[in-house]
Amino acid sequence: MTSNVPLSILDLAPISSGSDAGAALRTTIDVARRADALGYHRYWVAEHHFAAGVASAAPAVLIGLIAAATDRIRVGSGAVQVGYSTAVQVVEQFGLVDAVYPGRLDLGLGRSGGKPGPVTLTADRDVDGLLIPAPFDFARMAGSPRFALYAGLLRQPGAAPPPFAETVDTIQALIAGTFERDGLDVHATPGEGAKAELWVLGSSGGESARVAGERGLPFAANYHVSPSSVLEAVEAYRSAFRPSAVLDRPYVLVSADVVVAGTEERARQLSTPYRHWVRSIRTGNGAIPYPTPAEAAALPWSDEDQALVRDRLDTRFVGAPGQVAARLQTLRRVTGADELLVTTITHDPADRVRSFELLADAWL
């Protein structure tokens, strides 16, 4: 696979209807092996909790399994939700895997449990061929009682995470072996001296983008989760960037949700359950097991449902290999991305593998 920029994969270990977590995780490992052979640059896994349709609850554990099953591809987190773990836990977990597979790990960090900012309603925009939709208001989802319950269960009673910037600094210091507090030095074993590559992930032009830029770290912006703010995110990161021992210039990765098949008609058929899957997330109930196209066709759907997920549907890249590759090139050009990260969900794992194969062949 050759391209102007590297192409990588984000995997949520999706659970298909009629299946279970074990099958989903074994599929993820099998897909990672195939991605390794196809020449993809990285294979990242997400962190999600309390979702019947997603099995990627413990990134460090899953990354260790993937690293053991692959040879070349970089393996990492997209992202560890640091609000639910201490900096020491993160460093030790990834340091343990890095000790066995040195130089292949990416430690992607993301904020968690933060309050979304206010949304100013605007119309969709076309920016040089890339759709930037009107923003989705996450406040309703973040303010739901179920969301609050989940957040409480993921933390020790009464615990409050430190500021994100402080957590990033602590992780960097523990890996570098320079952490000190109150005149005492602390060393993480395993973890200190780890070769893991540190990343920051963000969906807006807020704190995550600023923290990544000020510390000279690579930054991943989420077009597939929050397409309305991807340009603000990369602009904020580049504006805040300061050269570091890690990077002398900004490095931006941008994600996209794709489904590729032999024909556009087949790709659209495979993608039909996606709207119901996104709806289940945005109602605050967590991702449902991914339906078959036939199951999805039998589920109720309203205008209100359509409005809830429209931005995600309109910005998903679905089609034949050449169509999707062309849209990805537009995303790369408009955002100035140095690398692209694609995520694909279908009910049948074979269709997901085939999508990655076809895209690899088309990415010239």
PDB file of C-alpha atoms in Angstrom, residues 8 45 47 52 75 89 136-137 150 160 209 230 235 250 257 273 290 307 332 337:
ATOM      1  CA  SER A   8      -4.150   3.507  10.041  1.00  0.00           C
ATOM      2  CA  VAL A  45      -8.385   0.417  19.936  1.00  0.00           C
ATOM      3  CA  GLU A  47     -12.045   2.692  25.336  1.00  0.00           C
ATOM      4  CA  ALA A  52     -23.716  -3.882  24.866  1.00  0.00           C
ATOM      5  CA  VAL A  75      -0.523  -0.827  18.267  1.00  0.00           C
ATOM      6  CA  GLN A  89      -1.930   3.094  36.301  1.00  0.00           C
ATOM      7  CA  PHE A 136     -24.397  18.215  17.476  1.00  0.00           C
ATOM      8  CA  ASP A 137     -25.283  19.322  21.010  1.00  0.00           C
ATOM      9  CA  TYR A 150     -21.656   5.481  34.443  1.00  0.00           C
ATOM     10  CA  ALA A 160     -12.040  13.757  41.072  1.00  0.00           C
ATOM     11  CA  ALA A 209      -5.659  20.491  21.277  1.00  0.00           C
ATOM     12  CA  VAL A 230     -12.421  19.069  13.209  1.00  0.00           C
ATOM     13  CA  GLU A 235      -6.119  24.866  13.883  1.00  0.00           C
ATOM     14  CA  PRO A 250       3.025  19.701  14.237  1.00  0.00           C
ATOM     15  CA  ASP A 257     -15.704   6.435   9.381  1.00  0.00           C
ATOM     16  CA  PRO A 273     -27.533  -0.424  10.346  1.00  0.00           C
ATOM     17  CA  TYR A 290     -24.617  -4.043  15.601  1.00  0.00           C
ATOM     18  CA  ALA A 307     -32.008  14.642  13.002  1.00  0.00           C
ATOM     19  CA  ARG A 332      -6.469  14.935   4.058  1.00  0.00           C
ATOM     20  CA  ALA A 337      -3.507  15.745   7.905  1.00  0.00           C
TER      21      ALA A 337
END
